[in-house]
Tab-separated table of C-alpha atoms and ligand atoms in Angstrom:
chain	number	residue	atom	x	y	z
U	1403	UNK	CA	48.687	-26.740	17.300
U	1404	UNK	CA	49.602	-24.566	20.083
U	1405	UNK	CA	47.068	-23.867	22.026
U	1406	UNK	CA	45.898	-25.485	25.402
U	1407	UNK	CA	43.070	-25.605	27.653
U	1408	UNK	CA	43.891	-23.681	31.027
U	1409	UNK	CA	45.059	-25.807	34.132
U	1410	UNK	CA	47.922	-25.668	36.343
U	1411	UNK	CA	50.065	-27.518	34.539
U	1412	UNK	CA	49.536	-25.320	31.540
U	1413	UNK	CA	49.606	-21.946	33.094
U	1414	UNK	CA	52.880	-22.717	34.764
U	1415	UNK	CA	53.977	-23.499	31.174
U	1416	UNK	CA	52.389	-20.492	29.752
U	1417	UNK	CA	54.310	-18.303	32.417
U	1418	UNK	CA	57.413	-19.775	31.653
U	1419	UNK	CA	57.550	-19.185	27.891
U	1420	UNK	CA	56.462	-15.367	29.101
U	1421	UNK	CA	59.550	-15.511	31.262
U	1422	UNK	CA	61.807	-16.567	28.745
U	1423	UNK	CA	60.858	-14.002	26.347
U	1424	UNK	CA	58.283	-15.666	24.918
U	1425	UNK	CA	54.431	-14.518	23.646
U	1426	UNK	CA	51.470	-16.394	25.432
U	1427	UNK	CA	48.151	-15.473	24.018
U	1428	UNK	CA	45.580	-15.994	27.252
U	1429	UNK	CA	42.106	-14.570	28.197
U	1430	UNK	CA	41.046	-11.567	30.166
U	1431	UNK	CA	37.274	-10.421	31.046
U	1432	UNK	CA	37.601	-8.160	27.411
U	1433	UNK	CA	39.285	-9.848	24.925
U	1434	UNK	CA	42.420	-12.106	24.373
U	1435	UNK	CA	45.814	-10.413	24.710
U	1436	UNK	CA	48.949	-11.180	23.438
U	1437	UNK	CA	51.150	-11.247	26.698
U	1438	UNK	CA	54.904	-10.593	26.535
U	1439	UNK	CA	57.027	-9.978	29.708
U	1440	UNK	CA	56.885	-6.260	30.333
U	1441	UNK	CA	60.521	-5.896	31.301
U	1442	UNK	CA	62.045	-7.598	28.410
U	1443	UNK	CA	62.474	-5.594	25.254
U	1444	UNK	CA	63.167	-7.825	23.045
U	1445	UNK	CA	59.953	-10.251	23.751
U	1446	UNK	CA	57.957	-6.919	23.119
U	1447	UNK	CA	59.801	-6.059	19.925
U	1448	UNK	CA	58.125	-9.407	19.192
U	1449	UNK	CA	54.401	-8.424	20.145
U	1450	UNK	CA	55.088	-5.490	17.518
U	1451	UNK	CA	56.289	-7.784	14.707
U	1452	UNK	CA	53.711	-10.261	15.451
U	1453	UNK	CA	50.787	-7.998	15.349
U	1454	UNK	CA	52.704	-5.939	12.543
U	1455	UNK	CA	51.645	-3.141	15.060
U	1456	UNK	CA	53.339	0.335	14.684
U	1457	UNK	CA	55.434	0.775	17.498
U	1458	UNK	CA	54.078	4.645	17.869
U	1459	UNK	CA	51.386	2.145	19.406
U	1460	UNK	CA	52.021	2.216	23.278
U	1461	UNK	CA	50.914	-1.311	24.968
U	1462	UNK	CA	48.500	-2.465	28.179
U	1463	UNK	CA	50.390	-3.219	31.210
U	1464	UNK	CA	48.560	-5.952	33.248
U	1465	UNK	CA	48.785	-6.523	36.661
U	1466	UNK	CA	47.533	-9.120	39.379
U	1467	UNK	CA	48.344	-7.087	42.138
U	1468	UNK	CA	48.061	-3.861	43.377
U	1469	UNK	CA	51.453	-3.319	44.744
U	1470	UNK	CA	53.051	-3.969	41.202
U	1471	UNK	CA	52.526	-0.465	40.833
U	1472	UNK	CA	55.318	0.367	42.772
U	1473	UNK	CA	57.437	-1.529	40.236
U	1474	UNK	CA	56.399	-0.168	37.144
U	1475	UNK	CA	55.182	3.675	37.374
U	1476	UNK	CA	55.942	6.709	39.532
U	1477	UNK	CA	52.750	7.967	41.181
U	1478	UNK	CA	55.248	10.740	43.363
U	1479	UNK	CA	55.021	13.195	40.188
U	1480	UNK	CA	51.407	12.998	40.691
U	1481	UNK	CA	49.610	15.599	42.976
U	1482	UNK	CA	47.598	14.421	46.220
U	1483	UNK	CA	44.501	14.746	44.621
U	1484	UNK	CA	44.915	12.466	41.505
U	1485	UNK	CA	46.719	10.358	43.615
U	1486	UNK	CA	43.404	10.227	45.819
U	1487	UNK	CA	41.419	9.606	42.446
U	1488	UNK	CA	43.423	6.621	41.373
U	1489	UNK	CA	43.452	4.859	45.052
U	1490	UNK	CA	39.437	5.345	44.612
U	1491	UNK	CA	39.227	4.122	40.711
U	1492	UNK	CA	41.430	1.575	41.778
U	1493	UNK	CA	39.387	0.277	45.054
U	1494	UNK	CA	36.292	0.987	43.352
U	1495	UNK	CA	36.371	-0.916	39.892
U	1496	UNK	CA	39.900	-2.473	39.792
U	1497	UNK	CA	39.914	-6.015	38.730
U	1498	UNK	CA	38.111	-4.455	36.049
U	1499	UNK	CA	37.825	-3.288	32.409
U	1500	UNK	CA	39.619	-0.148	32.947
U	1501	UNK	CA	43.200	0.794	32.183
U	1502	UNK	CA	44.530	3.703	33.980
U	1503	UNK	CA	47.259	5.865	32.309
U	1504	UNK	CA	50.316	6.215	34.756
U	1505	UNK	CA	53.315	8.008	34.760
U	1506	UNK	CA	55.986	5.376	34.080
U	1507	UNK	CA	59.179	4.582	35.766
U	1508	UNK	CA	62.752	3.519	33.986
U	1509	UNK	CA	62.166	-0.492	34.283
U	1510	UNK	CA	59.500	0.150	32.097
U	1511	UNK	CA	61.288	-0.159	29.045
U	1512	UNK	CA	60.104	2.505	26.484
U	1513	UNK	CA	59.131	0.073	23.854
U	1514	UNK	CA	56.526	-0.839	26.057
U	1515	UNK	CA	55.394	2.736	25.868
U	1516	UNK	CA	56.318	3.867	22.240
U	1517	UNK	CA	58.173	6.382	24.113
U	1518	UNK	CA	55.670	7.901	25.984
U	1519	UNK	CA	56.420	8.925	29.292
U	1520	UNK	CA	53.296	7.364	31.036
U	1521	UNK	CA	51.652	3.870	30.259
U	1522	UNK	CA	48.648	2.530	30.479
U	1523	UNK	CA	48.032	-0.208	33.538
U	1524	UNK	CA	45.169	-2.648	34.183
U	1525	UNK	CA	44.297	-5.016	36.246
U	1526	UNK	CA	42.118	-7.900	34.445
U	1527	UNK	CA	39.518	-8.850	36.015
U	1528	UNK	CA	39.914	-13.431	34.911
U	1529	UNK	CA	41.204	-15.513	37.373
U	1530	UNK	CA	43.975	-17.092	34.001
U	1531	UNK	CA	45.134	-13.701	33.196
U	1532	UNK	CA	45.278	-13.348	37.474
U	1533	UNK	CA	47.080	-16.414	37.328
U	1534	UNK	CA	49.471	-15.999	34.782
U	1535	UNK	CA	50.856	-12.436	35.511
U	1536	UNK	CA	51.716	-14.008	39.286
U	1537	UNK	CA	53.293	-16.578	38.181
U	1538	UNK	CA	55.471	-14.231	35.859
U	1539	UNK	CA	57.089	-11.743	36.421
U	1540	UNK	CA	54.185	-9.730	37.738
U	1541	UNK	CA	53.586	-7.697	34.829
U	1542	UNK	CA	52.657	-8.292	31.820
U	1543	UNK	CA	52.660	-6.208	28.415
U	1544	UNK	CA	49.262	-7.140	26.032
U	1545	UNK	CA	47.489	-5.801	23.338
U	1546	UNK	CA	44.773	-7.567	21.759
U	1547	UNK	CA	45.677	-10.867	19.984
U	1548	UNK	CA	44.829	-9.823	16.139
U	1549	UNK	CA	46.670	-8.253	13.527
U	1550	UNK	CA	46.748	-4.505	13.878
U	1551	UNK	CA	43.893	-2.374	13.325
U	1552	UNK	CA	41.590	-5.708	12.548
U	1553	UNK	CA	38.695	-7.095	15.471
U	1554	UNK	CA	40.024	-7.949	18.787
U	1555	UNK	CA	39.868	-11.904	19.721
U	1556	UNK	CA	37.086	-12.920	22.073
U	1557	UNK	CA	37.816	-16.430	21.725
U	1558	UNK	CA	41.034	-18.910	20.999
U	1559	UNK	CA	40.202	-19.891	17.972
U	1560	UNK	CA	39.872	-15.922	17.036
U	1561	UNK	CA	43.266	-15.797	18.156
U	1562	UNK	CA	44.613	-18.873	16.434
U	1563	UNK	CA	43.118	-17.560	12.896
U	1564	UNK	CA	44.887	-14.399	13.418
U	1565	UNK	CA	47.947	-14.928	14.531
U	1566	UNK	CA	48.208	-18.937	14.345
U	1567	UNK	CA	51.980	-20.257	14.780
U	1568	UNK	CA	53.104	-16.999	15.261
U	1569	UNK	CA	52.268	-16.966	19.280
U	1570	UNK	CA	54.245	-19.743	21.183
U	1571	UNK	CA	51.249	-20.709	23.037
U	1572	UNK	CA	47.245	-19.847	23.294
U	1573	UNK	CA	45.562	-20.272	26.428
U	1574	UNK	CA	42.223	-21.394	25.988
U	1575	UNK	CA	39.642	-20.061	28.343
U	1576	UNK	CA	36.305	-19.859	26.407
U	1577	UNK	CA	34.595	-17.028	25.703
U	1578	UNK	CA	35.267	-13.662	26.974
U	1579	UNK	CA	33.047	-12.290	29.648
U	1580	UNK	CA	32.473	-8.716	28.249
U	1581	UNK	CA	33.951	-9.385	24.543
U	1582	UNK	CA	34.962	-5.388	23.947
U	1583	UNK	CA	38.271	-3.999	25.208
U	1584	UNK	CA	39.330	-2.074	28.400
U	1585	UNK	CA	38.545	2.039	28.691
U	1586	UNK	CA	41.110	3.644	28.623
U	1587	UNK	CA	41.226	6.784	30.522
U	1588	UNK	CA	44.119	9.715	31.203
U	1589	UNK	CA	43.681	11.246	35.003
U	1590	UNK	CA	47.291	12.820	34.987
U	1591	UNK	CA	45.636	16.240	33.610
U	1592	UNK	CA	43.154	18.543	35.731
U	1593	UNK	CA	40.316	16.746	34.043
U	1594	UNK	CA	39.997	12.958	33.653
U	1595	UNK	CA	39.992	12.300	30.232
U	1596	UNK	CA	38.500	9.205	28.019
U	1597	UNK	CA	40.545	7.755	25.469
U	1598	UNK	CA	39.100	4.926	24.356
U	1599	UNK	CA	35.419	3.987	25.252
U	1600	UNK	CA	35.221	0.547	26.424
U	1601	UNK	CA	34.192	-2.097	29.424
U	1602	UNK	CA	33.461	0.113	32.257
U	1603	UNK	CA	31.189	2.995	31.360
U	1604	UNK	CA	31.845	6.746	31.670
U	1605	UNK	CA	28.742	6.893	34.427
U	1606	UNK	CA	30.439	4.526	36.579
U	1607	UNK	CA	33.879	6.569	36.763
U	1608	UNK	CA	32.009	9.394	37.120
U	1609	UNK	CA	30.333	8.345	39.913
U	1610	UNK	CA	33.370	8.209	41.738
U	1611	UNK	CA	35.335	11.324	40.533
U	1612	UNK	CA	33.247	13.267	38.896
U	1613	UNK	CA	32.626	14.445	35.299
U	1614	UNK	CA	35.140	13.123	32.920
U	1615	UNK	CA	36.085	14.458	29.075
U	1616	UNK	CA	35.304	12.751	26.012
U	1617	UNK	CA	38.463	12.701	24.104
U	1618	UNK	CA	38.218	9.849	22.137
U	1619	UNK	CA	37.211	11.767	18.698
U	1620	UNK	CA	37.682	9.589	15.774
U	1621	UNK	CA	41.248	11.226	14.493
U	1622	UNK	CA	42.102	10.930	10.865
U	1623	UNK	CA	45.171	9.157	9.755
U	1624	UNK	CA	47.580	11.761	11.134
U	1625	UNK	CA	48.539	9.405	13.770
U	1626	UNK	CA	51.418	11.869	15.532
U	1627	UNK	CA	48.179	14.143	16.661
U	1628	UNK	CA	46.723	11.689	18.273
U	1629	UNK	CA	46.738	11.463	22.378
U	1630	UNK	CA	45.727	7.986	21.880
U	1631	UNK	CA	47.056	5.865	18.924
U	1632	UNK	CA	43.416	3.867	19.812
U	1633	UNK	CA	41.819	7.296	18.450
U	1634	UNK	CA	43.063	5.847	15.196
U	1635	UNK	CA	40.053	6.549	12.942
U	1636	UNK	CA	40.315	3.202	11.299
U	1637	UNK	CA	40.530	0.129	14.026
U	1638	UNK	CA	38.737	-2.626	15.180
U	1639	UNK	CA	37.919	-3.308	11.586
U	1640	UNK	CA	36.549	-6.325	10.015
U	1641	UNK	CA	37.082	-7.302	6.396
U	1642	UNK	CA	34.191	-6.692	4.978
U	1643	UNK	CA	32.770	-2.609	4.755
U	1644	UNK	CA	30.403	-2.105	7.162
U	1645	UNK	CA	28.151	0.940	7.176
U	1646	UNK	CA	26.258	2.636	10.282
U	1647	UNK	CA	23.185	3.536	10.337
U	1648	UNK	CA	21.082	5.238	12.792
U	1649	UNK	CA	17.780	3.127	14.097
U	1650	UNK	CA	16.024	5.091	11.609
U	1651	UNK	CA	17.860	4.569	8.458
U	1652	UNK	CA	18.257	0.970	9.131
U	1653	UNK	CA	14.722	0.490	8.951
U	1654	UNK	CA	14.311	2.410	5.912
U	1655	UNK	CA	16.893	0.727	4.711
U	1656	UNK	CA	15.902	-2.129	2.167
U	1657	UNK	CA	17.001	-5.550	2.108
U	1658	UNK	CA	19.457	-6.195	-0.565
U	1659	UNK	CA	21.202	-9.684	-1.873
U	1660	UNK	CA	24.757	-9.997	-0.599
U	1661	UNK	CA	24.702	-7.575	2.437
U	1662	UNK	CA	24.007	-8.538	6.264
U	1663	UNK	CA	22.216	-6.718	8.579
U	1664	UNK	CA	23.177	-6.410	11.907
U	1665	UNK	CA	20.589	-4.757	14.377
U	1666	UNK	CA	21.436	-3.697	17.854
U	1667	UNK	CA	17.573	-4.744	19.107
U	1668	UNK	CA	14.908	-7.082	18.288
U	1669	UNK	CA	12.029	-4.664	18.246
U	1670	UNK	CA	14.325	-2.922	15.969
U	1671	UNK	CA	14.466	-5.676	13.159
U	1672	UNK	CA	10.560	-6.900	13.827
U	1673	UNK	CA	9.867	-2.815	12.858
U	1674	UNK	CA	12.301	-3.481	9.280
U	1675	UNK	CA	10.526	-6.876	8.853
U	1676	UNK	CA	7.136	-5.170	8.320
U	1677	UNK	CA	8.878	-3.366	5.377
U	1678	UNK	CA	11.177	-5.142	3.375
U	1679	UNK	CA	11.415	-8.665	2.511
U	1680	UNK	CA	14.187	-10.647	4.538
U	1681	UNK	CA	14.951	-13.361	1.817
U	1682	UNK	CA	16.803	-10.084	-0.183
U	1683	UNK	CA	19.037	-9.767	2.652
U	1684	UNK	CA	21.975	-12.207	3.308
U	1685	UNK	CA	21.668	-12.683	6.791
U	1686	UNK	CA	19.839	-10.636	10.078
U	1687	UNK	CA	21.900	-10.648	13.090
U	1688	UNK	CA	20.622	-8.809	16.308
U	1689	UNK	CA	22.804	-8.003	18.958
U	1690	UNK	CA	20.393	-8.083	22.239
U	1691	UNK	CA	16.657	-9.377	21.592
U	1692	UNK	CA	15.671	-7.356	24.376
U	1693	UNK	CA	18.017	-4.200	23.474
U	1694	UNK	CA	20.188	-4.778	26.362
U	1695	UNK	CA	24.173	-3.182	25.687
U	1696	UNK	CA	26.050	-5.142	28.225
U	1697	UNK	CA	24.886	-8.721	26.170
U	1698	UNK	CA	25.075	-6.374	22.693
U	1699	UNK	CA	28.572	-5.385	23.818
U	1700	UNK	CA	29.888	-9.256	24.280
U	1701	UNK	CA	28.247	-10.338	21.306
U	1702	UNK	CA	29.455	-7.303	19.021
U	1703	UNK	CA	33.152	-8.912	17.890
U	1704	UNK	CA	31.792	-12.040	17.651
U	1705	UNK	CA	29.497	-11.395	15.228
U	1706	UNK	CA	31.471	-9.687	13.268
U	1707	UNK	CA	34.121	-12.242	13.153
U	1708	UNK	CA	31.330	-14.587	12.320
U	1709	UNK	CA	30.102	-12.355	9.499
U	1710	UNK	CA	33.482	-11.840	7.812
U	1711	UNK	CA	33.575	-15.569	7.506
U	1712	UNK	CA	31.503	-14.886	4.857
U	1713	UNK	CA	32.234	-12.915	1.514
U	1714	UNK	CA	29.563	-10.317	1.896
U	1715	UNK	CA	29.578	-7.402	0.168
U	1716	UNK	CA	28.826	-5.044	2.819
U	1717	UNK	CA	27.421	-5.254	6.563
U	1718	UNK	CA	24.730	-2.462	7.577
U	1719	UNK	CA	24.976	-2.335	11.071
U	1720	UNK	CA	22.974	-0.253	13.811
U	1721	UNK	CA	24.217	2.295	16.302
U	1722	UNK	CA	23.195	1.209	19.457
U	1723	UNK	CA	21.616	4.259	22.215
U	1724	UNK	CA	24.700	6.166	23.504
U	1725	UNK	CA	24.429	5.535	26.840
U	1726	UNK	CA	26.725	2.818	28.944
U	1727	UNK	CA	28.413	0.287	26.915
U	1728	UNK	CA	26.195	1.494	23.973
U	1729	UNK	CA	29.098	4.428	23.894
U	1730	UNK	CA	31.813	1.781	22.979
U	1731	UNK	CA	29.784	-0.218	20.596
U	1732	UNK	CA	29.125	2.969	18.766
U	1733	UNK	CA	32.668	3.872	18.977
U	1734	UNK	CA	33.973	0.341	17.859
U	1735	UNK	CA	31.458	0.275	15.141
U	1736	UNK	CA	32.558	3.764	13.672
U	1737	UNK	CA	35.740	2.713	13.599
U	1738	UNK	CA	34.733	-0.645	11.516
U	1739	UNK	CA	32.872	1.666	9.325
U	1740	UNK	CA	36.184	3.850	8.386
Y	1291	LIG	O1	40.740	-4.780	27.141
Y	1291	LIG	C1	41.842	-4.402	26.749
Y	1291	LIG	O2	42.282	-3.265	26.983
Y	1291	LIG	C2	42.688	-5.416	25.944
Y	1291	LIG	C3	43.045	-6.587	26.850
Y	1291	LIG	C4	43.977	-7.548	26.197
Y	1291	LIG	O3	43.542	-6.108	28.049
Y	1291	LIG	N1	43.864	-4.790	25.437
Y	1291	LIG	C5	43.846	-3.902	24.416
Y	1291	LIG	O4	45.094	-3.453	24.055
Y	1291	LIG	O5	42.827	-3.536	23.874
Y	1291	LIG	P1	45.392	-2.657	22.721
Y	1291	LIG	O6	46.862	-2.572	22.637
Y	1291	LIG	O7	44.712	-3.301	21.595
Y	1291	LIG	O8	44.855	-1.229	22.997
Y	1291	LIG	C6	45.542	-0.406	23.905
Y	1291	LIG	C7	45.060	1.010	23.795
Y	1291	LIG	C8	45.516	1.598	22.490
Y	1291	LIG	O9	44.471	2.397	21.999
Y	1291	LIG	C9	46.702	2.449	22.929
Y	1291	LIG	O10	46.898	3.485	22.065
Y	1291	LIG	C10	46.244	2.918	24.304
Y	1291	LIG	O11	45.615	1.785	24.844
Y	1291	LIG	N2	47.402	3.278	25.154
Y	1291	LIG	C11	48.311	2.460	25.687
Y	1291	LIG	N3	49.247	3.158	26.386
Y	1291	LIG	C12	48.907	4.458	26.282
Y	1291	LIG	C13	49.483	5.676	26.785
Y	1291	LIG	N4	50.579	5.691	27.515
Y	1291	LIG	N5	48.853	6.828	26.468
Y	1291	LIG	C14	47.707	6.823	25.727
Y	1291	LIG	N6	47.124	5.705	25.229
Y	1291	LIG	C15	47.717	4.538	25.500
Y	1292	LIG	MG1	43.759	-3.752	19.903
């Protein structure tokens, strides 16, 4: 077995397999990455193979520092004011669930990038990841731990189902604080534009800066059109089909043997109770009793990864109100629906 509990002695372990070109699977406040060193190309050629990702699929670059940007991009090809923008986003909700596309500079290999000319940087806001990218090499290159296109990790023994021997070493640090992955957002344009819904909502960056741009429309397969290779219509999928419904055609939606039924709210499934008889239905999973998104966004992965442990035939699952995190749930489960 190869994963460990985090301590000292196993984070300075950790960051020496990372260092000698080797894959550490740890936690941030999302979900668990798989962490290569960002300068070494051949340790990400690894993260690609591992994760059987397509390498037109650019990776996360997380920091522990905010002077590592100096290393890695080139903010002098941005104008003043987006530089102003990302000192604010930066101050403002860095540590934090938000990963900030950047021009690049040459260390950055272009692996790292799928050949892009920017990547995306974060800085995770968990004291292991903190830990581990210091005691590296200050930067380090992670997509989710799962196979690509399948449900993010939000706990080790997500990861270790996964991906198993394949990683040289899991970190265990529990469950994942917010359990749904980074937002991804593009502010080298004249508007700032979101790529992939996720951990810090849209109303909190525009707070700061101002209205942003939805961009992350669910693409089709075409995956050269895409700005983001997240905008991949089918991601984040678990095994078994899943279907959204609305709050309204989940309720009218009888119970049937073999399928789940996943509501976002309580009052939600107490309404469907009144109707239809719950012994029909396989299981009844709600998200938030009390309808709250930020709890409904950590428990979203988990119950799917929990539900796919069974052979259902099909999950109906409810959209939750598009507002906050409920924009990423609905994004993550439209995705799972594809
Ligand atoms: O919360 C998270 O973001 C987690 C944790 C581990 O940090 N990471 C994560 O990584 O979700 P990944 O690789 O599964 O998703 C990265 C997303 C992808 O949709 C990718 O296409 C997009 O970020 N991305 C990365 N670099 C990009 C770039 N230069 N331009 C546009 N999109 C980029
Ligand atoms: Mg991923």
């Amino acid at each position: 077995m190869n994963c460990f509990a985090v301590s000292e002695k196993t984070l300075k372990q950790a960051a020496q397999i990372i260092l000698n070109g080797g894959l550490v699977a740890f936690p941030t406040e999302t979900v668990y990455g798989l962490g290569a060193d960002v300068f070494n190309a051949k340790a990400l050629a690894k993260v690609f193979d591992v994760k059987k990702r397509p390498y037109f699929d650019p990776l996360i670059i997380h920091i522990a520092a905010l002077e590592t940007l100096e290393k890695i991009t080139d903010l002098s090809i941005l104008n003043k004011e987006t530089r102003l923008k990302l000192f604010l986003l930066a101050e403002k909700l860095w540590p934090g669930p938000l990963s900030i596309i950047l021009p690049k500079n040459k260390k950055i290999p272009d692996l790292a990038t799928a050949g892009l000319a920017t990547a995306a940087i974060r800085f995770p806001d968990n004291d292991t990841a903190q830990k581990l990218i210091s005691l590296s090499s200050g930067a380090i290159a992670a997509p989710s731990a799962n196979p690509f296109g399948g449900l993010s990790p939000t706990k080790a023994q997500h990861v270790w189902d996964g991906l198993g021997e394949k990683v040289d070493m899991i970190l265990d640090g529990g469950s994942t604080r917010i359990g749904l992955e980074s937002t991804v957002i593009d502010i080298t344009g004249e508007c700032i534009k979101i790529l992939r819904p996720g951990g810090t909502p849209k109303e909190e960056i525009e707070k700061l800066v101002g209205a942003v741009q939805d961009a992350s429309i669910v693409a089709g397969d075409n995956a050269g059109s895409l700005v983001s290779p997240g905008q991949l219509k089918s991601h984040y999928a678990p095994r078994t089909p899943l279907s959204v419904l609305s709050r309204e055609d989940i309720i009218n939606q009888p119970a049937k043997a073999g399928y789940a039924f996943l509501f976002f709210d309580g009052f939600t499934r107490d309404v469907w109770l009144k109707s239809w008889n719950p012994s029909e239905a396989a299981i009844i999973k709600v998200l938030s009793e009390d309808g709250q998104s930020l709890e409904a966004a950590y428990r979203l992965f988990e119950i799917l990864h929990e539900l796919d442990n069974y052979n259902f035939s099909g999950i109906f699952a409810q959209l939750a109100p598009s507002q906050g995190l409920g924009e990423a749930i609905n994004d993550r489960l439209s995705r799972a629906a594809c």
